[in-house]
XYZ file of C-alpha atoms in Angstrom:
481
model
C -236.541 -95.186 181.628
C -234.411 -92.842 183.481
C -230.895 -94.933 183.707
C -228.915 -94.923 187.176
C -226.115 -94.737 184.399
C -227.504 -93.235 181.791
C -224.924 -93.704 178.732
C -226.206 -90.995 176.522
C -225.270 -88.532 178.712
C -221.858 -89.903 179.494
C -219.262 -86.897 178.584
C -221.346 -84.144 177.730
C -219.678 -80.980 178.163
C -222.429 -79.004 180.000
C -223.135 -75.212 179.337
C -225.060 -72.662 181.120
C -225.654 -68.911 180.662
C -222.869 -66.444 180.982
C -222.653 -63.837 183.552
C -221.874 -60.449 182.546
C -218.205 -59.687 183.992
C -216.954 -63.244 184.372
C -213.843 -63.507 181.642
C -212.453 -66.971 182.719
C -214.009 -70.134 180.654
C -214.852 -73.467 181.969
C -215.014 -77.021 180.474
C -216.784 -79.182 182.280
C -217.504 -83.401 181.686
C -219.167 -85.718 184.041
C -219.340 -89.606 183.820
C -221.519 -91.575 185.949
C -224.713 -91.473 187.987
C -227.025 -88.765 187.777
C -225.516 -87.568 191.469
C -221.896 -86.609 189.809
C -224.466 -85.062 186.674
C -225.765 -83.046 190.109
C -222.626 -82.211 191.614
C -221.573 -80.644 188.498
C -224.451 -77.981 188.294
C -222.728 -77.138 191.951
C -219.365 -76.988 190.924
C -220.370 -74.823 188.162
C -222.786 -72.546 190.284
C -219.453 -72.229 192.709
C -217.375 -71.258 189.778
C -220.131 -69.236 187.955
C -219.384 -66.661 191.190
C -215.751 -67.411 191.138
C -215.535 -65.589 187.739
C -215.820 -68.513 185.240
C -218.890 -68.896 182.436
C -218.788 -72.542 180.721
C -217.665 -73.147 177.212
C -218.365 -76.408 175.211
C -215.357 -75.264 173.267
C -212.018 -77.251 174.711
C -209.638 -75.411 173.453
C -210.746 -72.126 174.442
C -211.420 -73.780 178.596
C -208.695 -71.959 181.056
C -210.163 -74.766 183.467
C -211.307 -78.236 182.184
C -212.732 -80.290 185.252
C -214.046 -84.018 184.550
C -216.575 -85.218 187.046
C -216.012 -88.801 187.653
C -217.426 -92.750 188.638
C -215.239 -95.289 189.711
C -218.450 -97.748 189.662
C -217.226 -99.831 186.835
C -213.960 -100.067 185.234
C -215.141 -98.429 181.779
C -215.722 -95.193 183.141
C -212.212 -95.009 184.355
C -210.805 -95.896 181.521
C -212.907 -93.580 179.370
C -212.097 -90.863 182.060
C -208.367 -91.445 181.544
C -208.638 -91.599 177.413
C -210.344 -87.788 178.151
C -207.102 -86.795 180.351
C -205.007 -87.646 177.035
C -207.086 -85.783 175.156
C -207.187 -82.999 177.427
C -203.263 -82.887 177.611
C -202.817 -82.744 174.528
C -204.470 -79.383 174.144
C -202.444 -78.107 177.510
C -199.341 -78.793 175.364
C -200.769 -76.148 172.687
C -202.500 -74.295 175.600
C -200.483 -74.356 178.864
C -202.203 -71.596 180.677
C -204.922 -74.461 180.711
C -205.566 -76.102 183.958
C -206.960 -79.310 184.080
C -208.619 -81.076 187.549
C -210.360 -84.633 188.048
C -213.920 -84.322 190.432
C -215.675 -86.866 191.703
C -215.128 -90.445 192.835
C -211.962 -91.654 191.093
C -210.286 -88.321 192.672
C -210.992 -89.761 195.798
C -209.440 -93.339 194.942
C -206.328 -92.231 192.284
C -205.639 -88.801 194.298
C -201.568 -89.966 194.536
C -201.812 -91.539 191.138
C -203.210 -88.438 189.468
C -201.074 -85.776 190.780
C -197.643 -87.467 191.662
C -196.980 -90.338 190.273
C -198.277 -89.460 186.682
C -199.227 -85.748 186.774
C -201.866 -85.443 184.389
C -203.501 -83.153 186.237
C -203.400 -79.867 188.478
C -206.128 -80.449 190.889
C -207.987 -83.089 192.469
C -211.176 -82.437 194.156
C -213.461 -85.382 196.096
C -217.085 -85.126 196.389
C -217.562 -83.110 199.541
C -214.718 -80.760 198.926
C -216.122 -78.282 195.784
C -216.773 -75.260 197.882
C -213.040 -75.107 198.260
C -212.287 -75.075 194.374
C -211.533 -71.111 194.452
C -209.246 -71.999 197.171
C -207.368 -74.830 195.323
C -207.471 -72.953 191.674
C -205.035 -70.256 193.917
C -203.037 -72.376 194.801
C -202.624 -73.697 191.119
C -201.993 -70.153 190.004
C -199.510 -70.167 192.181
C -197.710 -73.014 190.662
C -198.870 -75.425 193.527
C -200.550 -78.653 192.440
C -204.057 -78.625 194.819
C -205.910 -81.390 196.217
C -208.570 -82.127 198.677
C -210.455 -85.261 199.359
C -211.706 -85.260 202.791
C -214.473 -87.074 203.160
C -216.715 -84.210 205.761
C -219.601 -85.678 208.224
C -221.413 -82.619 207.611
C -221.589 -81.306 203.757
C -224.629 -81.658 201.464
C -224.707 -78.552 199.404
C -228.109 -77.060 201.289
C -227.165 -74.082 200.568
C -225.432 -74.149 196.974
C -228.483 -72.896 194.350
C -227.287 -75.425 191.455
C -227.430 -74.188 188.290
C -229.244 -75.947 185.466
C -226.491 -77.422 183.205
C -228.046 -78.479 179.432
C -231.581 -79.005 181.131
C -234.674 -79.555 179.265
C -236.554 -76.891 181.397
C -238.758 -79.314 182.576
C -237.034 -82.691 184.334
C -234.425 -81.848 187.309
C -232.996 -83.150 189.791
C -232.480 -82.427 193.575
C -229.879 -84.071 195.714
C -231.408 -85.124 199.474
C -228.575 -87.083 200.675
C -224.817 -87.995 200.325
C -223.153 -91.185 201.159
C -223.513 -95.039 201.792
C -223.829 -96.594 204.601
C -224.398 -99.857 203.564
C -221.139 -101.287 202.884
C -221.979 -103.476 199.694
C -219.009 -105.870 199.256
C -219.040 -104.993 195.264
C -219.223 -100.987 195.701
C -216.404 -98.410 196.231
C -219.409 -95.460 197.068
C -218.949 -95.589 200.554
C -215.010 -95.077 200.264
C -215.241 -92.694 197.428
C -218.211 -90.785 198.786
C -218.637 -91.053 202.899
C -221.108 -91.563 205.351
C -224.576 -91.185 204.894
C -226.286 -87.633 206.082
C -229.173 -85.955 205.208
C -230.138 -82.872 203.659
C -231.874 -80.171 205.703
C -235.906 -80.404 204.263
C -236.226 -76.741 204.180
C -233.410 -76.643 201.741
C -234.775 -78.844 199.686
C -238.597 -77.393 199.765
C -236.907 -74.563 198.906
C -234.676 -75.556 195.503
C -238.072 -77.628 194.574
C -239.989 -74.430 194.547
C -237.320 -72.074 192.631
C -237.881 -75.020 190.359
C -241.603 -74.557 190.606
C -241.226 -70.687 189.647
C -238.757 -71.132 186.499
C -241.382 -73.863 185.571
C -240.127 -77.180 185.975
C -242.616 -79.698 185.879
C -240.896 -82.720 187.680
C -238.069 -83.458 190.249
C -236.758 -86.509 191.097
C -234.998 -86.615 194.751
C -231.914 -88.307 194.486
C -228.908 -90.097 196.594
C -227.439 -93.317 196.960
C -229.848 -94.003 198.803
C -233.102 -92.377 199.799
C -235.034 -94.540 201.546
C -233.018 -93.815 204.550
C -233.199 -90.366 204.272
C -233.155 -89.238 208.258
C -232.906 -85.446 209.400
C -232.641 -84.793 213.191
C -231.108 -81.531 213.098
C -227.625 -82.561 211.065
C -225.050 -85.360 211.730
C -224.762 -88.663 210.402
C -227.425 -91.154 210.156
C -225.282 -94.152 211.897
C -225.167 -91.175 215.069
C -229.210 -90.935 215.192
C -229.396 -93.578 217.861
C -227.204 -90.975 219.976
C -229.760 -88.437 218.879
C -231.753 -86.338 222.060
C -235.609 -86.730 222.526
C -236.498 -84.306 221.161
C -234.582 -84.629 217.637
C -236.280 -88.458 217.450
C -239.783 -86.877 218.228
C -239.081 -84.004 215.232
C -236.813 -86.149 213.036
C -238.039 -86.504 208.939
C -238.071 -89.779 207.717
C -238.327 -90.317 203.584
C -241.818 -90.569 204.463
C -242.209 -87.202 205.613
C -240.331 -85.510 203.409
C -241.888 -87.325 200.465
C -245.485 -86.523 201.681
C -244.318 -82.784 202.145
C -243.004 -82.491 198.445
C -246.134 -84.399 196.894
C -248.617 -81.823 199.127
C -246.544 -78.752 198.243
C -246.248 -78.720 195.226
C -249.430 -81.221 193.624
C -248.673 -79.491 189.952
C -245.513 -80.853 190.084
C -244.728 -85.165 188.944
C -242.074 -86.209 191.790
C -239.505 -89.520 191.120
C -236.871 -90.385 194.096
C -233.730 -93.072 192.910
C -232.161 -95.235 194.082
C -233.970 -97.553 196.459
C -232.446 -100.258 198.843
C -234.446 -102.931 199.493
C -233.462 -103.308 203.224
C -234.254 -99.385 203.515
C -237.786 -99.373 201.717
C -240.260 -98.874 204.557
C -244.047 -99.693 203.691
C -245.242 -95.982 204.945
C -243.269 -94.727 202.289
C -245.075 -97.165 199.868
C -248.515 -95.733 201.085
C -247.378 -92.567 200.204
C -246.810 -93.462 196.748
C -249.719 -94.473 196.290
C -251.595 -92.183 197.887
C -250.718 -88.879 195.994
C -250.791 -89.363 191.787
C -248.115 -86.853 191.840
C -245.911 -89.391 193.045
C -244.667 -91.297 190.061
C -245.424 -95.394 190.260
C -242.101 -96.343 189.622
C -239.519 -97.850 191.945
C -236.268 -98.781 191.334
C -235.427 -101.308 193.615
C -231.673 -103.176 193.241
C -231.690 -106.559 193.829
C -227.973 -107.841 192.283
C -228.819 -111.034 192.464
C -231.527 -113.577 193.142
C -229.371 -116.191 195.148
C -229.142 -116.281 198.891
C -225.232 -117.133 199.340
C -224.613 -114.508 196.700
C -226.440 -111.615 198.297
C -224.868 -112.449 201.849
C -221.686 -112.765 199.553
C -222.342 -109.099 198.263
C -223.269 -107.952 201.974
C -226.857 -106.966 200.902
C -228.841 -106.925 203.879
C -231.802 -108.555 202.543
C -232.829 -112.485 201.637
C -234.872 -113.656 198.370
C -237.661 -114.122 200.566
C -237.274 -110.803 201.937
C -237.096 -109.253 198.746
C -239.795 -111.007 197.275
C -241.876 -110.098 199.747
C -240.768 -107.261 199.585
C -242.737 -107.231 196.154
C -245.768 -108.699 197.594
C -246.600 -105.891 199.622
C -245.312 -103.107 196.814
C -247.861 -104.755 194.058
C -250.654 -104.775 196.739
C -250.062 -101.435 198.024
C -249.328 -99.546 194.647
C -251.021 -101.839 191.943
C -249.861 -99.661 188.537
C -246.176 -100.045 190.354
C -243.561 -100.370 187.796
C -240.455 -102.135 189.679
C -236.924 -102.174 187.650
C -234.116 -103.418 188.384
C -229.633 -103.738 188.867
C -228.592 -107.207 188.305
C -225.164 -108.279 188.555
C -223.959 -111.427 186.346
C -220.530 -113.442 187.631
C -220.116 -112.047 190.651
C -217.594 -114.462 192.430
C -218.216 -118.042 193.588
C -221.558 -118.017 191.674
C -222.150 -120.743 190.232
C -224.819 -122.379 187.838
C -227.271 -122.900 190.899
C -227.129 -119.256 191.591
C -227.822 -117.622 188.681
C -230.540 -119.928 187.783
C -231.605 -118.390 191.162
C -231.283 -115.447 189.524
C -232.932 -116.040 186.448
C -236.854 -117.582 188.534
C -236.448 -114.466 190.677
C -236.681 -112.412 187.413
C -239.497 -114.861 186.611
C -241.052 -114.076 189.981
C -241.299 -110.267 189.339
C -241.239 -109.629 185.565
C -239.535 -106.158 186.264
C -240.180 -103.118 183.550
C -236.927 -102.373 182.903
C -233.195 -103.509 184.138
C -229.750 -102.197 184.100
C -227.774 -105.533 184.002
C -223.863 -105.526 184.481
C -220.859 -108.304 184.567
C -219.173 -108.077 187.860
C -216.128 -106.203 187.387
C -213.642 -106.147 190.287
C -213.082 -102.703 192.175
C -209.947 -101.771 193.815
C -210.452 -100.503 197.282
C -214.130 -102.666 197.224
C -214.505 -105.501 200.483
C -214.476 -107.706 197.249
C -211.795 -106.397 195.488
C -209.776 -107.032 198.373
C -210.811 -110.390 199.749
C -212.659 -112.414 196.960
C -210.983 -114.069 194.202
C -212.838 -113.147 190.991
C -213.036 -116.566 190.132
C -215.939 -116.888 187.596
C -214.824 -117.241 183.697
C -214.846 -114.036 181.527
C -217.059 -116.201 178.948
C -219.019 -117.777 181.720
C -219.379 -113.915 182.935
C -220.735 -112.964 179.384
C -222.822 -116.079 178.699
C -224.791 -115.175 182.163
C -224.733 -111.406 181.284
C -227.095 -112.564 177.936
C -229.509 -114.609 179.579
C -230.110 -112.226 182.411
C -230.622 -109.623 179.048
C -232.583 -111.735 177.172
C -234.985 -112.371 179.947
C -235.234 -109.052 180.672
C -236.347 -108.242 177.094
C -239.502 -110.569 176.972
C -240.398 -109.315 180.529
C -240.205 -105.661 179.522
C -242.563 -106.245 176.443
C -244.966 -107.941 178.617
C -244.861 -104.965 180.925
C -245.466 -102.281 178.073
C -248.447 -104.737 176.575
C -249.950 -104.240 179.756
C -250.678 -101.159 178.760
C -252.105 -101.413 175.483
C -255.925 -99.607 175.179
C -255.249 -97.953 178.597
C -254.536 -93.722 178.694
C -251.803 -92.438 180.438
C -250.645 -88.917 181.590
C -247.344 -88.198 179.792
C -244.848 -85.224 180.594
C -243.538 -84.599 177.194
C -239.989 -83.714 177.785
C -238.821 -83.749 174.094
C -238.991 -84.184 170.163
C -238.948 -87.680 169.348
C -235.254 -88.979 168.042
C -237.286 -90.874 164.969
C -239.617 -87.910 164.034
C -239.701 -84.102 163.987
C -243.618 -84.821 163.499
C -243.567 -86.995 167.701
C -243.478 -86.027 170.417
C -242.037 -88.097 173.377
C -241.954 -88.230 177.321
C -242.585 -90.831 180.001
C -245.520 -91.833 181.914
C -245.953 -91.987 185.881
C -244.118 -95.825 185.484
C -241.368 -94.044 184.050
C -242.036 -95.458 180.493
C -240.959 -93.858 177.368
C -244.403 -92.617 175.639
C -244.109 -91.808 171.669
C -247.043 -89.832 170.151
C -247.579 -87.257 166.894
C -247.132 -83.596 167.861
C -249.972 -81.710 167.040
C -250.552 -79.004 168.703
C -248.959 -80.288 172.311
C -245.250 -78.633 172.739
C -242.492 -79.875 176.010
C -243.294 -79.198 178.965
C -246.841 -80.323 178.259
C -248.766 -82.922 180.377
C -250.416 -85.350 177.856
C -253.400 -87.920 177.680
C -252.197 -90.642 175.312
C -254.100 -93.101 174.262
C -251.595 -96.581 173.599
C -252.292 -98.378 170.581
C -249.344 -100.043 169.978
C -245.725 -101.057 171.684
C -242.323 -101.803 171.563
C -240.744 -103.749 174.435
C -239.240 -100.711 175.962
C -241.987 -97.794 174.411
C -245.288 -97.068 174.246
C -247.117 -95.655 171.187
C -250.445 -93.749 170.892
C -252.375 -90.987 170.027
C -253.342 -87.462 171.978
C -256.367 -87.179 173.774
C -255.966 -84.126 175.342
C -254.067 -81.992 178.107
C -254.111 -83.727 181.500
C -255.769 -81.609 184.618
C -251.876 -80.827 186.021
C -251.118 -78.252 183.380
C-alpha cells in the first residue's frame, strides 16, 4: 500500500544526477506526505539551474534544506532533532546554510529565524521559485524568508526532477491547497486555497514520464476529487467564473479520462480522496478504463455522526456509507482504505464503537490509523479542549488496529486462486531470489524472480497470503508491456 505518510521514506536525503558546471552541493530531507516528497523534486530542479547538484553527504552540503509536515506532532519534533544535528555541523562548517521548506515554515516562520535562529531561510510551500532570490540575500548576511500563501502557483511549469526514483512509480502534483477547513488539520493554513493545475501541464509531465519509461503515475493533492480548471483562479471563485469557462471547465473526471486514454500503457493512481468531493462520474471512469488502478483511498476519521460534524467533515455515516454502496456496485474489484482518527475530543465510548461497526460495515484493505494529536493554529487546537485520556487515546488507537488487521487478511484472502497484473517495482526486502510490486488494488504482490526484472508488468498467480501481501507464482508478462 502506498502510505499518505509513508514512514520509510521519512528523512531520506534525496540525490539526483549532477550537472556539468554546477560547483555548489545540496542536502536535501523531506518529512511528510508524498506532496512535500513532490515539492522537493521542484526545489531541487529550481536549484539544479541555480548552480547546485545534491549530495547525500552532510557535511560536504553548502545548503541543507528540510522539507517539512506539521500534520502530527512527531514530524516536528523529528524535524527539529534534524536542525540540531544540522547545527552542529554549521559549527564545524559555517559557510553552511541551512533553511526549513514546507509546512512548519509556514507555522514556526518567527520561531525559526528570530526567536531561536536555527536557521537562515524559511521558505512556505508556494514560495520555492524565489529560493535563488532568498539564498542572495543569505550571502549577503541577511536572514531570508517568504511564506506567502499565492492564489495562483502550482508549479505547471517547473519540470521536477526525479529524486531517488525507482524509474518506474512517480508522481505528478494536480492541485495545491484545502479548502475544506477540517477542524483537526493545519493544511489549509500551512498550504492555501485550493487551485488547480493547468491539464496541458500535466499531459505534458505524464508524457516526459512516458518517454524516460515510467510505467505508472499517481495524480496527487490534498485533494483531487475537486480538481476544477476554468482557465486559473481559485476553486471557491468558480461560481464567479464567465460562461464560457463553466462550459470548457475540467472536472477530475475529465482530466482522469484524458490521462487513462492518453496514455493506456501507462497504470494511473490519484490520492487523496474526500468523501464529500467523490463524484460518481469519476467512479465510472474508474471502472471503465483497467488502466485506472481499483483502489481508492477514501478518509473517513471517524464513524460517529457528532464526531465528524465535530471534525467539520462535510459528510454523515449514512452519506459515507452510501457512499460505499454505490463505489462497490460501480467498481466491484474496488479496494477502499482508509484514515481513522482515535480520541479525537468529546468522543466518547458510544462513538468509537460507532467507529469500530462502520469498519465492520466496509472491511477496508488497508488503514492508516492515528491518535488525535492537537495542532496549534488547527479550528481544534484553538477551540476544543483535548479532553479524552492519553490511555483512553491508546486503548482506542489498538482496537481500531486490531480490527483493521483481521479485515485486511480477509481482503488479501479474497484473492487467493485469482491472477493479477503486477507492476514489479522492486527486489523483494526478504529475498534477492522475489520479486515484488503491487496490483491494480494497490496490494503488495511477492513472487520468485525468474526471468521478470522492474519495470515489468506481471501475471501472478496467488497461492498464498499474508494479511497485508499477496504471494504467488509468474504466469507470464501482462499485454501492457
Amino acid at each position: 500500500m502506498e502510505k499518505e505518510i509513508n514512514e520509510t521514506l521519512q528523512g531520506q536525503s534525496l540525490v539526483l544526477e549532477t550537472k556539468a558546471g554546477n560547483t555548489k552541493k545540496l542536502y536535501i530531507e523531506s518529512y511528510g506526505c508524498a506532496m512535500n516528497f513532490s515539492d522537493s523534486e521542484v526545489v531541487a530542479s529550481i536549484l539544479l539551474n541555480d548552480g547546485y547538484n545534491t549530495t547525500q553527504i552532510l557535511e560536504e552540503a553548502d545548503l541543507v534544506l528540510v522539507n517539512t509536515c506539521s500534520i502530527r506532532d512527531k514530524a516536528e519534533q523529528t524535524v527539529r532533532k534534524r536542525l540540531e544535528k544540522y547545527n552542529a555541523v554549521k559549527r564545524i562548517n559555517p559557510k553552511m546554510k541551512v533553511g526549513v521548506l514546507g509546512c512548519m515554515a509556514e507555522r514556526l516562520k518567527e520561531k525559526f529565524l528570530e526567536e531561536e535562529k536555527i536557521v537562515d531561510l524559511v521558505v512556505g510551500p508556494d514560495a520555492y521559485k524565489d529560493l535563488p532570490n532568498l539564498l542572495a540575500d543569505v550571502e549577503e548576511g541577511r536572514d531570508a524568508i517568504n511564506v506567502l500563501l499565492s492564489k495562483e502557483e502550482t508549479y505547471g511549469d517547473i519540470s521536477p526532477v526525479r529524486l531517488n526514483s525507482n524509474g518506474v512509480s512517480a508522481f505528478v502534483s494536480i492541485t495545491r491547497g484545502c479548502d475544506n477547513m477540517c477542524t483537526f488539520c493545519v493544511v489549509p493554513f500551512t498550504r492555501g486555497r485550493e487551485r488547480s493545475r493547468e491539464p496541458q501541464s500535466i499531459i505534458k509531465e505524464i508524457q516526459d514520464l512516458s518517454d524516460t519509461g515510467y510505467k505508472e503515475i499517481t495524480l496527487l493533492g490534498q485533494n483531487v476529487d475537486s480538481y476544477l480548471w476554468y482557465g486559473g483562479g481559485l476553486k471557491k471563485d468558480f461560481d464567479k467564473a464567465s460562461e464560457m469557462q463553466i462550459a470548457t471547465a475540467v472536472k477530475f473526471e475529465h482530466l482522469l479520462e484524458m490521462v487513462a486514454k492518453g496514455f493506456p500503457k501507462m497504470r494511473i493512481r490519484f490520492s487523496t480522496s474526500n468523501p464529500q468531493d467523490m463524484h460518481e462520474p469519476v467512479l465510472h471512469v474508474i471502472a471503465k478504463y483497467p488502466n485506472v488502478c481499483k483502489h481508492i483511498h477514501l478518509p473517513v476519521q471517524s464513524g460517529s455522526d457528532k464526531i465528524l460534524a465535530a471534525m467539520n467533515r462535510l459528510h454523515t455515516r449514512e452519506e459515507y456509507k452510501n457512499l460505499i454502496d454505490r463505489i462497490k456496485t460501480i467498481i466491484p474489484n474496488v479496494c477502499i482504505t482508509q484514515d481513522m482518527i482515535a480520541g479525537f475530543p468529546t468522543e466518547t465510548e458510544e462513538d468509537h464503537q460507532d467507529t469500530l461497526s462502520l469498519m465492520e460495515y466496509v472491511k477496508y484493505s488497508f488503514g492508516y490509523m492515528y491518535a488525535y494529536s492537537e495542532r496549534p493554529g488547527t479550528l481544534a487546537g484553538r477551540k476544543m479542549e483535548d479532553d479524552v485520556l492519553e490511555a483512553t487515546k491508546m486503548r482506542r488507537l489498538q482496537e481500531i488496529v486490531d480490527l483493521q488487521r483481521i479485515h485486511s487478511a480477509f481482503r488479501t484472502q479474497e484473492f487467493l486462486g485469482q491472477t493479477v497484473e503486477v507492476l514489479v517495482d522492486k527486489t523483494s526486502k526478504k529475498s534477492e531470489n522475489d520479486l515484488s510490486g503491487r496490483n491494480s488494488q494497490s496490494i503488495t504482490v511477492v513472487f520468485p524472480k525468474e526471468n521478470y526484472k522492474i519495470g515489468d508488468f506481471v501475471n501472478v498467480k496467488i497461492t498464498n497470503c499474508t494479511s497485508g501481501t499477496l504471494i504467488g507464482e509468474a504466469v507470464g508478462l501482462s499485454e501492457r508491456n
